PDB file of C-alpha atoms in Angstrom:
ATOM      1  CA  MET A  12      -7.113  45.895-103.892  1.00 61.00           C
ATOM      2  CA  GLU A  13      -6.580  49.630-104.296  1.00 72.00           C
ATOM      3  CA  TYR A  14      -6.681  50.727-107.922  1.00 69.00           C
ATOM      4  CA  THR A  15      -3.221  52.246-107.611  1.00 75.00           C
ATOM      5  CA  THR A  16      -1.734  48.806-106.845  1.00 87.00           C
ATOM      6  CA  SER A  17      -3.212  47.024-109.885  1.00 93.00           C
ATOM      7  CA  SER A  18      -0.563  45.874-112.316  1.00 96.00           C
ATOM      8  CA  ILE A  19      -0.582  44.452-115.807  1.00 97.00           C
ATOM      9  CA  ASN A  20      -0.069  41.047-114.149  1.00 97.00           C
ATOM     10  CA  ASP A  21      -3.616  41.307-112.713  1.00 97.00           C
ATOM     11  CA  VAL A  22      -5.133  41.379-116.226  1.00 98.00           C
ATOM     12  CA  LEU A  23      -6.359  37.881-117.073  1.00 97.00           C
ATOM     13  CA  LEU A  24      -7.212  36.338-120.433  1.00 97.00           C
ATOM     14  CA  GLN A  25      -9.502  33.468-119.467  1.00 97.00           C
ATOM     15  CA  ASP A  26     -10.506  30.475-121.595  1.00 95.00           C
ATOM     16  CA  LEU A  27     -14.241  29.947-121.205  1.00 95.00           C
ATOM     17  CA  ASP A  28     -15.949  26.579-120.987  1.00 94.00           C
ATOM     18  CA  VAL A  29     -17.309  25.547-124.389  1.00 95.00           C
ATOM     19  CA  ILE A  30     -19.768  22.752-125.027  1.00 96.00           C
ATOM     20  CA  SER A  31     -20.033  21.769-128.689  1.00 96.00           C
ATOM     21  CA  ASP A  32     -22.253  19.333-130.525  1.00 96.00           C
ATOM     22  CA  ASP A  33     -23.917  19.041-133.934  1.00 97.00           C
ATOM     23  CA  ARG A  34     -26.309  21.885-132.996  1.00 96.00           C
ATOM     24  CA  GLY A  35     -23.512  24.379-132.406  1.00 95.00           C
ATOM     25  CA  GLN A  36     -21.558  25.782-129.532  1.00 94.00           C
ATOM     26  CA  LEU A  37     -22.560  26.873-126.014  1.00 94.00           C
ATOM     27  CA  THR A  38     -20.067  29.054-124.141  1.00 94.00           C
ATOM     28  CA  VAL A  39     -20.396  29.290-120.362  1.00 93.00           C
ATOM     29  CA  ILE A  40     -19.034  31.918-117.987  1.00 93.00           C
ATOM     30  CA  GLU A  41     -19.553  31.663-114.238  1.00 92.00           C
ATOM     31  CA  ILE A  42     -18.680  35.205-113.154  1.00 93.00           C
ATOM     32  CA  GLN A  43     -18.402  34.734-109.388  1.00 93.00           C
ATOM     33  CA  LYS A  44     -16.558  31.432-109.626  1.00 92.00           C
ATOM     34  CA  THR A  45     -14.080  32.485-112.323  1.00 92.00           C
ATOM     35  CA  PHE A  46     -13.526  36.187-111.615  1.00 93.00           C
ATOM     36  CA  LYS A  47     -14.647  36.582-107.989  1.00 92.00           C
ATOM     37  CA  ILE A  48     -16.829  39.635-108.714  1.00 94.00           C
ATOM     38  CA  LEU A  49     -20.550  40.421-108.609  1.00 95.00           C
ATOM     39  CA  LEU A  50     -22.091  41.979-111.716  1.00 96.00           C
ATOM     40  CA  SER A  51     -23.760  45.353-111.518  1.00 97.00           C
ATOM     41  CA  ARG A  52     -23.830  46.492-115.153  1.00 97.00           C
ATOM     42  CA  VAL A  53     -23.600  45.095-118.675  1.00 98.00           C
ATOM     43  CA  PHE A  54     -23.171  47.087-121.867  1.00 98.00           C
ATOM     44  CA  PHE A  55     -22.437  46.391-125.517  1.00 98.00           C
ATOM     45  CA  ILE A  56     -20.160  48.180-127.966  1.00 98.00           C
ATOM     46  CA  GLN A  57     -20.976  47.745-131.640  1.00 97.00           C
ATOM     47  CA  THR A  58     -18.781  49.329-134.286  1.00 97.00           C
ATOM     48  CA  ASP A  59     -18.999  49.608-138.055  1.00 95.00           C
ATOM     49  CA  GLY A  60     -15.257  49.392-138.515  1.00 90.00           C
ATOM     50  CA  LEU A  61     -12.077  51.342-137.922  1.00 93.00           C
ATOM     51  CA  THR A  62     -12.444  53.175-134.597  1.00 96.00           C
ATOM     52  CA  THR A  63     -10.955  53.454-131.117  1.00 97.00           C
ATOM     53  CA  ARG A  64     -12.993  53.324-127.911  1.00 97.00           C
ATOM     54  CA  GLY A  65     -12.118  53.370-124.241  1.00 97.00           C
ATOM     55  CA  GLY A  66      -9.174  55.627-123.539  1.00 97.00           C
ATOM     56  CA  HIS A  67      -9.708  55.632-119.785  1.00 98.00           C
ATOM     57  CA  ALA A  68      -9.183  53.744-116.525  1.00 97.00           C
ATOM     58  CA  HIS A  69     -11.456  53.110-113.553  1.00 97.00           C
ATOM     59  CA  ARG A  70     -10.815  53.798-109.887  1.00 96.00           C
ATOM     60  CA  LEU A  71     -13.539  51.387-108.688  1.00 96.00           C
ATOM     61  CA  CYS A  72     -14.805  49.251-111.559  1.00 97.00           C
ATOM     62  CA  ASN A  73     -13.480  45.844-112.628  1.00 97.00           C
ATOM     63  CA  GLN A  74     -14.479  44.862-116.168  1.00 98.00           C
ATOM     64  CA  ILE A  75     -14.707  41.734-118.306  1.00 98.00           C
ATOM     65  CA  PHE A  76     -14.549  42.057-122.104  1.00 98.00           C
ATOM     66  CA  ILE A  77     -15.984  39.406-124.446  1.00 98.00           C
ATOM     67  CA  CYS A  78     -15.857  39.706-128.234  1.00 97.00           C
ATOM     68  CA  ASN A  79     -19.120  38.371-129.678  1.00 97.00           C
ATOM     69  CA  SER A  80     -18.316  39.027-133.335  1.00 96.00           C
ATOM     70  CA  GLY A  81     -15.505  40.603-135.300  1.00 97.00           C
ATOM     71  CA  SER A  82     -12.299  41.359-133.444  1.00 97.00           C
ATOM     72  CA  VAL A  83     -10.776  43.961-131.154  1.00 97.00           C
ATOM     73  CA  ASN A  84      -7.267  44.719-129.957  1.00 98.00           C
ATOM     74  CA  VAL A  85      -7.357  45.645-126.256  1.00 98.00           C
ATOM     75  CA  LEU A  86      -4.403  47.726-125.095  1.00 98.00           C
ATOM     76  CA  CYS A  87      -3.907  47.571-121.307  1.00 98.00           C
ATOM     77  CA  SER A  88      -1.438  49.683-119.315  1.00 98.00           C
ATOM     78  CA  ASP A  89      -0.577  49.982-115.634  1.00 97.00           C
ATOM     79  CA  SER A  90       1.548  53.113-116.379  1.00 95.00           C
ATOM     80  CA  LYS A  91       4.748  51.047-116.349  1.00 95.00           C
ATOM     81  CA  GLU A  92       3.997  48.299-118.838  1.00 97.00           C
ATOM     82  CA  ILE A  93       1.671  47.945-121.835  1.00 97.00           C
ATOM     83  CA  THR A  94       0.214  44.650-123.032  1.00 98.00           C
ATOM     84  CA  ASN A  95      -2.046  44.000-126.025  1.00 98.00           C
ATOM     85  CA  TYR A  96      -4.749  41.346-126.079  1.00 98.00           C
ATOM     86  CA  TYR A  97      -6.438  40.311-129.314  1.00 98.00           C
ATOM     87  CA  LEU A  98     -10.038  39.134-128.881  1.00 98.00           C
ATOM     88  CA  GLN A  99     -11.767  37.514-131.834  1.00 96.00           C
ATOM     89  CA  ASP A 100     -14.371  35.111-130.492  1.00 92.00           C
ATOM     90  CA  SER A 101     -16.590  34.481-127.506  1.00 95.00           C
ATOM     91  CA  THR A 102     -14.553  31.588-126.093  1.00 96.00           C
ATOM     92  CA  PHE A 103     -12.256  33.998-124.219  1.00 97.00           C
ATOM     93  CA  ALA A 104     -12.960  36.692-121.646  1.00 98.00           C
ATOM     94  CA  LEU A 105     -10.504  39.429-120.713  1.00 98.00           C
ATOM     95  CA  PHE A 106     -10.646  40.476-117.054  1.00 98.00           C
ATOM     96  CA  VAL A 107      -9.346  44.019-116.525  1.00 98.00           C
ATOM     97  CA  PRO A 108      -9.144  45.140-112.893  1.00 97.00           C
ATOM     98  CA  LYS A 109      -9.656  48.685-111.713  1.00 97.00           C
ATOM     99  CA  GLY A 110      -6.564  50.830-112.125  1.00 97.00           C
ATOM    100  CA  ILE A 111      -5.663  49.654-115.636  1.00 98.00           C
ATOM    101  CA  TRP A 112      -5.776  52.014-118.632  1.00 98.00           C
ATOM    102  CA  VAL A 113      -7.728  50.500-121.543  1.00 98.00           C
ATOM    103  CA  GLU A 114      -7.975  51.368-125.229  1.00 98.00           C
ATOM    104  CA  LEU A 115     -10.058  49.306-127.649  1.00 98.00           C
ATOM    105  CA  GLU A 116      -8.856  49.317-131.258  1.00 98.00           C
ATOM    106  CA  PHE A 117     -11.371  48.053-133.819  1.00 97.00           C
ATOM    107  CA  GLN A 118     -10.193  47.291-137.365  1.00 91.00           C
ATOM    108  CA  SER A 119     -13.488  45.920-138.694  1.00 93.00           C
ATOM    109  CA  PRO A 120     -17.153  45.704-137.650  1.00 97.00           C
ATOM    110  CA  ALA A 121     -17.448  44.101-134.223  1.00 97.00           C
ATOM    111  CA  LEU A 122     -19.691  43.561-131.229  1.00 98.00           C
ATOM    112  CA  ILE A 123     -18.284  43.238-127.720  1.00 98.00           C
ATOM    113  CA  THR A 124     -19.963  42.715-124.366  1.00 98.00           C
ATOM    114  CA  VAL A 125     -18.575  44.453-121.277  1.00 98.00           C
ATOM    115  CA  LEU A 126     -19.464  43.137-117.814  1.00 98.00           C
ATOM    116  CA  CYS A 127     -18.883  45.461-114.844  1.00 98.00           C
ATOM    117  CA  ASP A 128     -18.997  45.131-111.072  1.00 97.00           C
ATOM    118  CA  GLN A 129     -19.990  48.780-110.532  1.00 97.00           C
ATOM    119  CA  PRO A 130     -22.809  50.996-111.783  1.00 97.00           C
ATOM    120  CA  TYR A 131     -21.893  53.905-114.058  1.00 97.00           C
ATOM    121  CA  MET A 132     -20.312  56.733-112.044  1.00 97.00           C
ATOM    122  CA  GLU A 133     -18.522  59.402-114.056  1.00 97.00           C
ATOM    123  CA  ALA A 134     -16.442  60.475-111.028  1.00 96.00           C
ATOM    124  CA  GLU A 135     -14.608  57.126-110.874  1.00 96.00           C
ATOM    125  CA  TYR A 136     -13.255  57.422-114.429  1.00 97.00           C
ATOM    126  CA  ILE A 137      -9.736  58.654-115.174  1.00 97.00           C
ATOM    127  CA  ARG A 138      -9.944  60.042-118.702  1.00 97.00           C
ATOM    128  CA  ASP A 139      -6.536  61.689-119.060  1.00 97.00           C
ATOM    129  CA  VAL A 140      -3.550  59.364-119.471  1.00 96.00           C
ATOM    130  CA  GLU A 141      -1.131  61.840-117.863  1.00 96.00           C
ATOM    131  CA  SER A 142      -3.368  62.081-114.772  1.00 95.00           C
ATOM    132  CA  PHE A 143      -3.569  58.274-114.734  1.00 96.00           C
ATOM    133  CA  ASN A 144       0.219  57.920-114.843  1.00 95.00           C
ATOM    134  CA  LEU A 145       0.588  60.495-112.070  1.00 94.00           C
ATOM    135  CA  GLU A 146      -1.993  58.804-109.821  1.00 91.00           C
ATOM    136  CA  LYS A 147      -0.385  55.384-110.370  1.00 91.00           C
ATOM    137  CA  SER A 148       3.049  56.727-109.372  1.00 86.00           C
ATOM    138  CA  ILE A 149       1.867  57.994-105.970  1.00 72.00           C
TER     139      ILE A 149
END
């Protein structure tokens, strides 16, 4: 899929498998089976409270967001439509394909894990929303 063809309908909020017993909870994510991607990079975002992160889109990289603690509002846009996803626990994963603008809005301390299918390459980022909207309209 070309990044310019990604739409908000390609964003997927996925319930993860949870196994619970008297010892606690085990959450399982099978990346290849569930999301059909191979992992290349993992990073963590930890905030102390009110802040915004992201503010970009990717030309090549698909991402999966998991909220480990706290909560985050994830704003996703395909230049035509905007959808918000509220993540507050690790039983859900948000798949965001390449070609979707993402902003992360934190209201309180939080820790999120981001799984990526590409290594870091600055050249594949689109960091200006007007450029993003223009590229998506071509």
